[in-house]
Coordinates of C-alpha atoms in Angstrom, one line a residue:
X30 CA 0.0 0.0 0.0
X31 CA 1.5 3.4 -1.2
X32 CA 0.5 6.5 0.4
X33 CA 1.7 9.1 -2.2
X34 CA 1.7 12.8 -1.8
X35 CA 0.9 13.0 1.8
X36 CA 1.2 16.8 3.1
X37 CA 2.6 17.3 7.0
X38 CA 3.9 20.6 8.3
X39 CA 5.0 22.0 5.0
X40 CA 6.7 18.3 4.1
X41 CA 5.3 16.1 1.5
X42 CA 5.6 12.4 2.9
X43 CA 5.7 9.7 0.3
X44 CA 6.0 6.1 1.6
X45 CA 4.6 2.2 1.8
X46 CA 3.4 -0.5 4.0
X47 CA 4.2 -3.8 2.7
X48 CA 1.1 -6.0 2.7
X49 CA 1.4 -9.1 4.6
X50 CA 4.3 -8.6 6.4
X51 CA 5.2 -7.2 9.2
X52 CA 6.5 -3.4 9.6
X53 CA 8.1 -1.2 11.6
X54 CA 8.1 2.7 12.2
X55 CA 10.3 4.6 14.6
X56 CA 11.3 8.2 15.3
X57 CA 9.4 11.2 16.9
X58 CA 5.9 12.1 16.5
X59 CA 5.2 8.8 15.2
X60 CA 1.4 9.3 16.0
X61 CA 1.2 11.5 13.1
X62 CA 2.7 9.7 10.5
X63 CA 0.0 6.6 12.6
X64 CA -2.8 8.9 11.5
X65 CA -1.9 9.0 7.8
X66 CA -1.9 5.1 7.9
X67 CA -5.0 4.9 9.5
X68 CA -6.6 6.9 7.0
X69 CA -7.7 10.3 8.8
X70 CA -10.2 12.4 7.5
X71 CA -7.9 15.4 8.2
X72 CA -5.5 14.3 5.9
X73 CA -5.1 14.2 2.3
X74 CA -3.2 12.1 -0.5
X75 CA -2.8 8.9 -2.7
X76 CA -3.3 6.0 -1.5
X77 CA -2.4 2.9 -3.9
X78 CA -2.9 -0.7 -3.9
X79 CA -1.7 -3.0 -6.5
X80 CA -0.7 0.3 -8.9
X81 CA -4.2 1.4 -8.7
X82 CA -5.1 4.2 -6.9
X83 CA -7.9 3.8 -4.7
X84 CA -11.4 6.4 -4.8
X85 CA -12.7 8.0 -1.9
X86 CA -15.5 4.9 -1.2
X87 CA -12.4 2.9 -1.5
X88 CA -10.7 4.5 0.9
X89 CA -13.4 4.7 3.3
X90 CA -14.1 1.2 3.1
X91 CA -10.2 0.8 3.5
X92 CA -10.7 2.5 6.4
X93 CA -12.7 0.2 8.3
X94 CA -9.9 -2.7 7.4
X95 CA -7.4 -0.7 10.3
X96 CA -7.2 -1.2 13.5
X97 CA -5.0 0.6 15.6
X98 CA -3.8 -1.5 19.5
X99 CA -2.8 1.2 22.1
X100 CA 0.4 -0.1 24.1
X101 CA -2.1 1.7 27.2
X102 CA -5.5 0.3 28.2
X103 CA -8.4 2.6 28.8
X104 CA -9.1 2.0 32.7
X105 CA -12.6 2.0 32.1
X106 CA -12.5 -1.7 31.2
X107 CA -10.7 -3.4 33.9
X108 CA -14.3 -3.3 35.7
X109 CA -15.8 -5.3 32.7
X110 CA -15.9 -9.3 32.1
X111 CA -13.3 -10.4 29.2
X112 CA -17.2 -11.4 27.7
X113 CA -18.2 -7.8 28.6
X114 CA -15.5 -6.2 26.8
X115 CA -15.9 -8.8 23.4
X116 CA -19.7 -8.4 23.5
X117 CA -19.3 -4.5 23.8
X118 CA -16.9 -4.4 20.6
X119 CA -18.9 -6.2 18.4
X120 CA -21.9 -4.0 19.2
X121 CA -20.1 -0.8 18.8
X122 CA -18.4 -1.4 16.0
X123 CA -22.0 -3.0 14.4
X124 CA -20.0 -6.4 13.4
X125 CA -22.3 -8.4 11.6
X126 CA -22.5 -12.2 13.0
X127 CA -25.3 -15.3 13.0
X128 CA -23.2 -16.1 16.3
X129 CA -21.9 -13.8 19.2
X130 CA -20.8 -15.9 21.4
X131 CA -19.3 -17.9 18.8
X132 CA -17.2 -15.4 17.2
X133 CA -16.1 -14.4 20.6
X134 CA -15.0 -18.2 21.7
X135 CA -13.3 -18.4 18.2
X136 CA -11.0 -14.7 18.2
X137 CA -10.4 -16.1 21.6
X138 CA -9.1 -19.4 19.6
X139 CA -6.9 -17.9 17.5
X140 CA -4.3 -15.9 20.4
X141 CA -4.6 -19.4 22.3
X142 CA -7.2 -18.2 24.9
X143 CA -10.0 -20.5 26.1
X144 CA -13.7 -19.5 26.9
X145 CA -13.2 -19.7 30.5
X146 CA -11.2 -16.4 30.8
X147 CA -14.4 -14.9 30.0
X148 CA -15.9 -15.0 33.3
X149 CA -12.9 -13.4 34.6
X150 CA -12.2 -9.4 34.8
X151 CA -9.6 -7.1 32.7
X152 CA -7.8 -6.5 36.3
X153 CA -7.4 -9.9 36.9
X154 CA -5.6 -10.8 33.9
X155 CA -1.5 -11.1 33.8
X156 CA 0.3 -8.6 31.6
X157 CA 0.7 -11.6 28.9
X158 CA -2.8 -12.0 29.4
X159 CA -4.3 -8.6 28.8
X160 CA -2.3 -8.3 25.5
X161 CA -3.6 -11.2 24.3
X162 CA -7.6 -10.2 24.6
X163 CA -6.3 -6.6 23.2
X164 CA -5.5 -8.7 19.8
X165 CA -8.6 -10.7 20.6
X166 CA -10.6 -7.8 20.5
X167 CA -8.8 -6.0 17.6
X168 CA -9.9 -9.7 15.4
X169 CA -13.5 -9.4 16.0
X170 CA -13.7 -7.1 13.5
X171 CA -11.3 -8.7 11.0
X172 CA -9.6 -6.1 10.2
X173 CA -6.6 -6.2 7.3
X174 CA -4.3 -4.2 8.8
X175 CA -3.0 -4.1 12.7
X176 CA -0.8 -1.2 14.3
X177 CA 0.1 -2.2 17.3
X178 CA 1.8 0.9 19.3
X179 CA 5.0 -0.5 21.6
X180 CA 3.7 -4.4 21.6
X181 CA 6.0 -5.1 24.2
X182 CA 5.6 -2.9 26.8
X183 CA 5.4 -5.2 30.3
X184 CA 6.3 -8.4 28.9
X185 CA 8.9 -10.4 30.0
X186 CA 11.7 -12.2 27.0
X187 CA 9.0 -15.6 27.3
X188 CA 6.0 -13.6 26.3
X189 CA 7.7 -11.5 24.0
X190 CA 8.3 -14.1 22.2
X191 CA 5.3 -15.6 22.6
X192 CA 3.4 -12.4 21.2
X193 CA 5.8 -12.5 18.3
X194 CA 4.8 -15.7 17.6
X195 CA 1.3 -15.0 17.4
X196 CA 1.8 -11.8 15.2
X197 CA 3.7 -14.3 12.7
X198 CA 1.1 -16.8 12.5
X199 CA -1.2 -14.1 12.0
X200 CA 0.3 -12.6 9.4
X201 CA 0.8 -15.7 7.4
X202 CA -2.2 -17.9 8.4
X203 CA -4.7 -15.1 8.0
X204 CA -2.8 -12.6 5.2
X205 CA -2.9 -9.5 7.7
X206 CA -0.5 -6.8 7.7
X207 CA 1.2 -6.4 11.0
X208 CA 3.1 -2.5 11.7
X209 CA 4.6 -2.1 15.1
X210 CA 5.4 1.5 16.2
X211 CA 7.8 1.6 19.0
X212 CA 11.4 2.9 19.9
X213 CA 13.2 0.2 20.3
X214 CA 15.6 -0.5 17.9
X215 CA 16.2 -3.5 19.0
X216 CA 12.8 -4.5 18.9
X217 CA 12.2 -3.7 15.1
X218 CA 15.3 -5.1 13.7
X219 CA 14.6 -8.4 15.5
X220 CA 10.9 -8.9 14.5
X221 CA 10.3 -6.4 11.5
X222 CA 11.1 -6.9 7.9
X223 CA 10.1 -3.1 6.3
X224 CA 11.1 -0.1 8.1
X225 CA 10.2 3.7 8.2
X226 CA 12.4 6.2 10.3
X227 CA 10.2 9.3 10.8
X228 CA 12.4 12.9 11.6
X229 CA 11.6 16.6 11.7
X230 CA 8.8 15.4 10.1
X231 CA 9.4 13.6 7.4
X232 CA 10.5 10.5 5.9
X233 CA 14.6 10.0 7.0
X234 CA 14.5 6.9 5.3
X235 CA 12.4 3.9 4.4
X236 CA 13.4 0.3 3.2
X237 CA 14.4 -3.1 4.3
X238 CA 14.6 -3.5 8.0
X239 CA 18.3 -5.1 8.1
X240 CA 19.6 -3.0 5.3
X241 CA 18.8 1.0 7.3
X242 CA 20.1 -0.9 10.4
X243 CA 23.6 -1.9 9.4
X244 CA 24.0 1.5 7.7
X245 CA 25.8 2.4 10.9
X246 CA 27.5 6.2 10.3
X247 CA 24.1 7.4 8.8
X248 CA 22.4 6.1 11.6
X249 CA 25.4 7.8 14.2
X250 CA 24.8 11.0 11.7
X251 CA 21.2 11.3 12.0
X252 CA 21.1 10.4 16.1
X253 CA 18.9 7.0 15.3
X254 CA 19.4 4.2 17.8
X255 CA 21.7 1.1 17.1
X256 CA 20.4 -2.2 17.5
X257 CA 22.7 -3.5 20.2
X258 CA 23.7 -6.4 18.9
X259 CA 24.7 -4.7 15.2
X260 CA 26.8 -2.0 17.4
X261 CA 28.3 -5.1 18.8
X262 CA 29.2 -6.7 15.5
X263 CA 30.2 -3.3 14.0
X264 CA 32.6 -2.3 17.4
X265 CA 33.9 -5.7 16.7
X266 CA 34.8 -5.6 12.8
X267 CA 36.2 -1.6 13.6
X268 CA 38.2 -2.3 16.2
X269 CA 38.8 -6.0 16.2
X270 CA 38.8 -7.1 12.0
X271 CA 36.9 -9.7 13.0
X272 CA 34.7 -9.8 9.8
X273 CA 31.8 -10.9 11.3
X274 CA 28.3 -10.7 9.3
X275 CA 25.3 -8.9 10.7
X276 CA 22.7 -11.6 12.7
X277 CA 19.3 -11.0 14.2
X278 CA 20.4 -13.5 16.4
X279 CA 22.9 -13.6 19.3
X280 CA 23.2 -17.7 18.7
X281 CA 24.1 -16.9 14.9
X282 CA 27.0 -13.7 15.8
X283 CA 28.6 -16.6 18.5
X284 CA 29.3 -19.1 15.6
X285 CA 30.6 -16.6 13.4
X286 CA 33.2 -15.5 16.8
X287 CA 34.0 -19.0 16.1
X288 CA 34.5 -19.2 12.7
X289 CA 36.6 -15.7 12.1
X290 CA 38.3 -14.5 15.9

């Protein structure tokens, strides 16, 4: 999906989201650059899908395929049942369905809930738990496109992983587009595969994850947080020529130590 021609604060923005995979944006006042991708009224451009570009029913309807998951939850639920809450979104939100309570038991299904967390309420839940009905929610609705804002926030490195797990399968089981929006560097170049660096508002640069990470004296240049484990592997290759290769993974940079020091 290309947004083309995108106006903010005297900048014109031109950049994609790469369908069915999962994304990644970063930099300050990210929440604007959010509200282009959700498709604001207030806001005006191209959007484009598939070389066509789309009308304004298009993007209306287009619209209504975005769903945006707040790394906060509004307090105002932790007094409601997880069945509550479910029941509540899908009357909102006017979600068509033969079967409440079915749809419910099967969103619940696919982030590896069972019905009997229904009974239970939002302030009883565990950290790992609360995430999970958040995505559970955000299904109901079946939405194309998830931005989850800072996924990770109170998880632990198990349910990190867990979560990242469950983003994957729903990206490929279920063809949605997955964008996460957070600060951590080391965050998006584990887990994302497309990234956009937002900056004095505008596009600093947009492309494959792995390939704007390892591009280390832009990154020094333009103040952008290093993934800690490419500073690593550059510090070492600078300092050390120990010609190691860039990893995602701490396991794969250990072998190379191997191989090359």
């Amino acid at each position: 999906m290309i947004f083309k021609n995108y106006k903010y604060k005297d900048n014109i923005l031109n950049f994609s989201i790469i369908e069915k995979e999962i994304n990644g944006i970063t930099g300050k006042e990210t929440k604007n650059l959010v509200n282009i991708i959700k498709l604001n009224n207030s806001v005006k451009g191209k959007i484009i899908v598939n070389n066509n570009e789309l009308t304004k029913e298009e993007i209306n309807k287009k619209r209504k395929e975005i769903i945006y998951i707040d790394s906060e939850i509004n307090q105002t639920i932790y007094h409601q049942t997880i069945y509550d809450l479910l029941y509540s979104e899908i009357a909102s939100k006017k979600i068509q369905t033969k079967n409440i309570d079915k749809k419910i038991i099967e969103s619940l299904k696919i982030v590896g809930l069972t019905e009997d967390i229904l009974v239970r309420n939002f302030y009883s839940l565990s950290s790992s738990e609360k995430k999970l009905i958040q995505v559970a929610r955000a299904l109901l609705s079946n939405p194309n496109i998830l931005i989850f804002d800072e996924p990770f926030k109170f998880l632990d490195m198990r349910n990190e992983k867990k979560l990242i797990m469950l983003l994957n399968r729903i990206k490929d089981q279920y063809n949605k587009t997955i964008i996460l929006v957070s600060n951590n560097s080391n965050i998006l170049y584990k887990y994302t595969n497309h990234l956009i660096i937002f900056k004095n508002n505008k596009i600093l640069i947009e492309g494959n994850t792995s390939d704007i990470y390892i591009k280390i004296p832009f990154l020094i240049k333009n103040r952008i947080e290093i993934p800690e484990i490419v500073e690593f592997t550059y510090l070492a290759n600078k300092q050390k020529n120990a010609n190691l290769e860039y990893h995602k993974d701490i396991r794969d940079i250990i072998k190379d130590i191997y191989k090359h020091v």
